């Protein structure tokens, strides 16, 4: 799951909620779902004129992230050159772990506002699945159905003087759902994926007749 180009709107939004230093890091890290959608739209999503996002991240997902984080005292690091996990591992102190757990609990109660971006529409999380089912069963053209892709993202959690960041990014559409909670490390002024805490993906049960199950990638 990749990161995207920066978006000034995130910088503005986070300035209302976090300290200035974290605000700058958040604007740099998120880089950004909306901007990517907007820039790719003329080429990939010709008929997509609305950016859909949920008001929050599913509490069940955050609970699984929390459980994984508490269960493991170290996390395999990701090597982008090898496109694989390596033997190096990231570890956290007891105080750091307590802080991350407390921040994850705060994310459960956090909600994004409506009209965060131009051409954007916020959908309450509990209405996402019914809306996707309705869209799939509608008489809309296939391209229009594909446009109904809902993005899910959390507020970033910073650690170690803003050199590490914990962030969740996911999406839902008529075919599937997926998401990943990664640790990012700031290297030479840029955020790089460091380690995965939790990843999951499911197929649309109605389309593929498969049970919806969460799973962790190795």
Tab-separated table of C-alpha atoms in Angstrom:
chain	number	residue	atom	x	y	z
A	1	UNK	CA	0.000	0.000	0.000
A	2	UNK	CA	1.708	3.181	-1.126
A	3	UNK	CA	1.798	6.740	0.131
A	4	UNK	CA	0.787	9.648	-2.003
A	5	UNK	CA	1.627	13.268	-2.845
A	6	UNK	CA	1.195	15.867	-0.072
A	7	UNK	CA	-2.069	17.750	0.310
A	8	UNK	CA	-2.280	21.124	2.012
A	9	UNK	CA	-5.804	20.422	3.291
A	10	UNK	CA	-4.468	17.803	5.682
A	11	UNK	CA	-1.983	20.345	7.002
A	12	UNK	CA	-4.815	22.775	7.660
A	13	UNK	CA	-7.039	20.164	9.273
A	14	UNK	CA	-4.382	18.785	11.562
A	15	UNK	CA	-3.436	22.294	12.660
A	16	UNK	CA	-6.753	22.341	14.491
A	17	UNK	CA	-5.934	19.210	16.444
A	18	UNK	CA	-2.213	18.613	16.938
A	19	UNK	CA	1.006	20.441	17.734
A	20	UNK	CA	2.788	22.318	14.969
A	21	UNK	CA	5.642	19.844	14.631
A	22	UNK	CA	3.312	16.866	14.384
A	23	UNK	CA	1.153	18.822	11.967
A	24	UNK	CA	4.067	19.208	9.598
A	25	UNK	CA	4.924	15.523	9.869
A	26	UNK	CA	1.311	14.509	9.256
A	27	UNK	CA	1.084	16.656	6.145
A	28	UNK	CA	4.311	15.124	4.844
A	29	UNK	CA	3.406	11.530	5.711
A	30	UNK	CA	-0.156	11.197	4.515
A	31	UNK	CA	0.628	12.441	0.956
A	32	UNK	CA	-2.317	11.897	0.173
A	33	UNK	CA	-5.266	9.762	-0.762
A	34	UNK	CA	-7.376	12.592	-2.101
A	35	UNK	CA	-4.633	14.157	-4.194
A	36	UNK	CA	-3.844	10.798	-5.786
A	37	UNK	CA	-7.515	10.220	-6.623
A	38	UNK	CA	-7.887	13.718	-8.050
A	39	UNK	CA	-4.736	13.535	-10.193
A	40	UNK	CA	-5.431	10.031	-11.541
A	41	UNK	CA	-9.094	10.697	-12.253
A	42	UNK	CA	-8.693	11.877	-15.883
A	43	UNK	CA	-6.824	8.675	-16.752
A	44	UNK	CA	-8.218	5.940	-14.521
A	45	UNK	CA	-11.637	7.044	-13.320
A	46	UNK	CA	-13.047	9.052	-16.205
A	47	UNK	CA	-16.573	9.087	-14.792
A	48	UNK	CA	-15.661	9.455	-11.118
A	49	UNK	CA	-16.470	12.919	-9.889
A	50	UNK	CA	-16.679	12.311	-6.131
A	51	UNK	CA	-14.118	11.242	-3.536
A	52	UNK	CA	-15.824	9.046	-0.932
A	53	UNK	CA	-14.450	8.567	2.572
A	54	UNK	CA	-15.821	7.177	5.830
A	55	UNK	CA	-16.183	9.259	8.956
A	56	UNK	CA	-14.077	6.860	11.007
A	57	UNK	CA	-12.119	3.612	11.056
A	58	UNK	CA	-13.988	0.488	12.147
A	59	UNK	CA	-13.484	-0.139	15.875
A	60	UNK	CA	-13.108	-3.875	15.157
A	61	UNK	CA	-10.069	-3.125	13.016
A	62	UNK	CA	-8.478	-0.904	15.654
A	63	UNK	CA	-9.100	-3.623	18.245
A	64	UNK	CA	-7.252	-6.125	16.048
A	65	UNK	CA	-4.410	-3.660	15.562
A	66	UNK	CA	-4.257	-3.174	19.323
A	67	UNK	CA	-4.313	-6.931	19.981
A	68	UNK	CA	-1.497	-7.537	17.500
A	69	UNK	CA	0.559	-4.709	18.930
A	70	UNK	CA	0.178	-6.044	22.469
A	71	UNK	CA	0.846	-9.645	21.441
A	72	UNK	CA	4.160	-8.952	19.711
A	73	UNK	CA	7.121	-7.233	21.333
A	74	UNK	CA	8.945	-6.834	18.040
A	75	UNK	CA	7.981	-6.406	14.406
A	76	UNK	CA	9.748	-7.592	11.277
A	77	UNK	CA	11.020	-4.698	9.215
A	78	UNK	CA	10.181	-4.195	5.545
A	79	UNK	CA	12.941	-3.833	2.969
A	80	UNK	CA	11.620	-2.009	-0.125
A	81	UNK	CA	14.643	-3.050	-2.181
A	82	UNK	CA	13.919	-6.723	-1.572
A	83	UNK	CA	10.136	-6.210	-1.412
A	84	UNK	CA	10.169	-8.544	1.564
A	85	UNK	CA	10.409	-8.668	5.342
A	86	UNK	CA	13.948	-9.006	6.717
A	87	UNK	CA	15.548	-10.251	9.934
A	88	UNK	CA	15.868	-6.769	11.451
A	89	UNK	CA	13.113	-6.057	13.960
A	90	UNK	CA	11.606	-2.976	15.550
A	91	UNK	CA	11.110	-2.994	19.320
A	92	UNK	CA	9.311	-0.652	21.706
A	93	UNK	CA	9.714	0.163	25.379
A	94	UNK	CA	6.919	-0.390	27.883
A	95	UNK	CA	6.177	3.344	28.031
A	96	UNK	CA	6.042	3.566	24.242
A	97	UNK	CA	3.668	0.633	24.090
A	98	UNK	CA	1.389	2.202	26.700
A	99	UNK	CA	1.339	5.440	24.710
A	100	UNK	CA	0.479	3.730	21.418
A	101	UNK	CA	-2.322	1.717	23.036
A	102	UNK	CA	-3.781	4.899	24.551
A	103	UNK	CA	-3.656	6.636	21.158
A	104	UNK	CA	-5.348	3.677	19.463
A	105	UNK	CA	-8.180	3.950	21.976
A	106	UNK	CA	-8.539	7.637	21.089
A	107	UNK	CA	-8.800	6.773	17.384
A	108	UNK	CA	-11.887	4.680	18.152
A	109	UNK	CA	-13.768	7.810	19.151
A	110	UNK	CA	-12.394	10.080	16.447
A	111	UNK	CA	-14.550	11.115	13.462
A	112	UNK	CA	-13.634	13.015	10.318
A	113	UNK	CA	-15.866	15.952	9.397
A	114	UNK	CA	-17.868	16.317	6.200
A	115	UNK	CA	-16.529	18.350	3.271
A	116	UNK	CA	-12.870	17.811	4.104
A	117	UNK	CA	-11.931	18.155	0.437
A	118	UNK	CA	-13.399	19.578	-2.779
A	119	UNK	CA	-15.525	17.047	-4.699
A	120	UNK	CA	-15.607	14.840	-1.589
A	121	UNK	CA	-18.471	13.145	0.234
A	122	UNK	CA	-18.295	11.692	3.727
A	123	UNK	CA	-20.233	8.476	4.404
A	124	UNK	CA	-20.954	7.290	7.964
A	125	UNK	CA	-19.129	3.995	8.439
A	126	UNK	CA	-22.297	2.032	9.224
A	127	UNK	CA	-23.777	3.083	5.866
A	128	UNK	CA	-20.800	2.058	3.719
A	129	UNK	CA	-21.698	-1.633	3.248
A	130	UNK	CA	-25.416	-1.014	2.512
A	131	UNK	CA	-24.451	1.663	0.009
A	132	UNK	CA	-21.968	-0.623	-1.755
A	133	UNK	CA	-24.570	-3.402	-1.972
A	134	UNK	CA	-27.136	-0.975	-3.351
A	135	UNK	CA	-24.614	0.315	-5.879
A	136	UNK	CA	-23.668	-3.197	-7.001
A	137	UNK	CA	-27.318	-4.144	-7.512
A	138	UNK	CA	-28.197	-0.931	-9.314
A	139	UNK	CA	-28.473	-0.324	-13.054
A	140	UNK	CA	-25.491	1.990	-13.110
A	141	UNK	CA	-22.854	1.413	-15.761
A	142	UNK	CA	-19.876	-0.734	-14.629
A	143	UNK	CA	-17.536	2.262	-14.648
A	144	UNK	CA	-19.915	4.196	-12.409
A	145	UNK	CA	-20.064	1.299	-9.957
A	146	UNK	CA	-16.282	1.179	-9.797
A	147	UNK	CA	-16.311	4.842	-8.836
A	148	UNK	CA	-18.014	3.927	-5.567
A	149	UNK	CA	-14.780	3.327	-3.665
A	150	UNK	CA	-14.734	4.440	-0.045
A	151	UNK	CA	-11.449	5.357	1.635
A	152	UNK	CA	-10.760	4.818	5.334
A	153	UNK	CA	-7.877	6.491	7.167
A	154	UNK	CA	-6.863	7.235	10.735
A	155	UNK	CA	-5.105	10.139	12.372
A	156	UNK	CA	-1.362	9.449	12.508
A	157	UNK	CA	0.308	8.563	15.809
A	158	UNK	CA	3.829	9.930	16.212
A	159	UNK	CA	6.639	8.570	18.360
A	160	UNK	CA	10.314	9.241	19.119
A	161	UNK	CA	10.345	12.949	18.311
A	162	UNK	CA	8.259	12.431	15.183
A	163	UNK	CA	10.703	9.984	13.613
A	164	UNK	CA	8.177	7.118	13.728
A	165	UNK	CA	4.524	7.232	12.727
A	166	UNK	CA	1.677	4.727	13.024
A	167	UNK	CA	-1.032	5.083	10.368
A	168	UNK	CA	-4.006	3.116	9.021
A	169	UNK	CA	-5.170	3.262	5.406
A	170	UNK	CA	-7.904	1.153	3.799
A	171	UNK	CA	-10.600	1.115	1.147
A	172	UNK	CA	-13.912	-0.586	0.346
A	173	UNK	CA	-15.574	-1.134	-3.038
A	174	UNK	CA	-18.100	-3.483	-4.640
A	175	UNK	CA	-15.428	-6.158	-5.140
A	176	UNK	CA	-13.470	-6.219	-1.902
A	177	UNK	CA	-12.185	-4.491	1.210
A	178	UNK	CA	-8.642	-4.092	2.436
A	179	UNK	CA	-6.559	-2.164	4.893
A	180	UNK	CA	-3.146	-1.920	6.532
A	181	UNK	CA	-1.781	-0.405	9.716
A	182	UNK	CA	1.897	0.347	9.204
A	183	UNK	CA	4.751	1.874	11.124
A	184	UNK	CA	6.586	4.487	9.051
A	185	UNK	CA	10.091	5.811	9.698
A	186	UNK	CA	11.378	9.223	8.704
A	187	UNK	CA	14.614	8.805	6.744
A	188	UNK	CA	16.372	11.799	5.169
A	189	UNK	CA	13.183	13.826	5.490
A	190	UNK	CA	10.967	11.208	3.830
A	191	UNK	CA	8.565	8.698	5.366
A	192	UNK	CA	9.367	5.065	4.555
A	193	UNK	CA	7.429	1.930	5.476
A	194	UNK	CA	9.199	0.256	8.373
A	195	UNK	CA	6.985	-2.540	9.685
A	196	UNK	CA	3.444	-3.854	9.447
A	197	UNK	CA	1.325	-4.321	12.562
A	198	UNK	CA	-1.835	-5.523	10.854
A	199	UNK	CA	-3.027	-6.089	7.267
A	200	UNK	CA	-6.241	-7.599	6.005
A	201	UNK	CA	-8.290	-8.148	2.853
A	202	UNK	CA	-11.640	-9.761	2.097
A	203	UNK	CA	-13.627	-10.573	-1.021
A	204	UNK	CA	-17.209	-9.433	-1.466
A	205	UNK	CA	-19.240	-12.314	-0.031
A	206	UNK	CA	-22.167	-11.703	-2.380
A	207	UNK	CA	-19.986	-11.726	-5.482
A	208	UNK	CA	-17.606	-14.547	-4.669
A	209	UNK	CA	-19.600	-16.582	-2.125
A	210	UNK	CA	-16.731	-16.471	0.332
A	211	UNK	CA	-16.924	-15.894	4.039
A	212	UNK	CA	-15.560	-12.567	5.145
A	213	UNK	CA	-12.505	-13.184	7.291
A	214	UNK	CA	-9.780	-10.952	8.631
A	215	UNK	CA	-6.255	-12.241	8.295
A	216	UNK	CA	-2.742	-11.156	9.074
A	217	UNK	CA	-0.119	-11.216	6.397
A	218	UNK	CA	3.177	-12.865	7.441
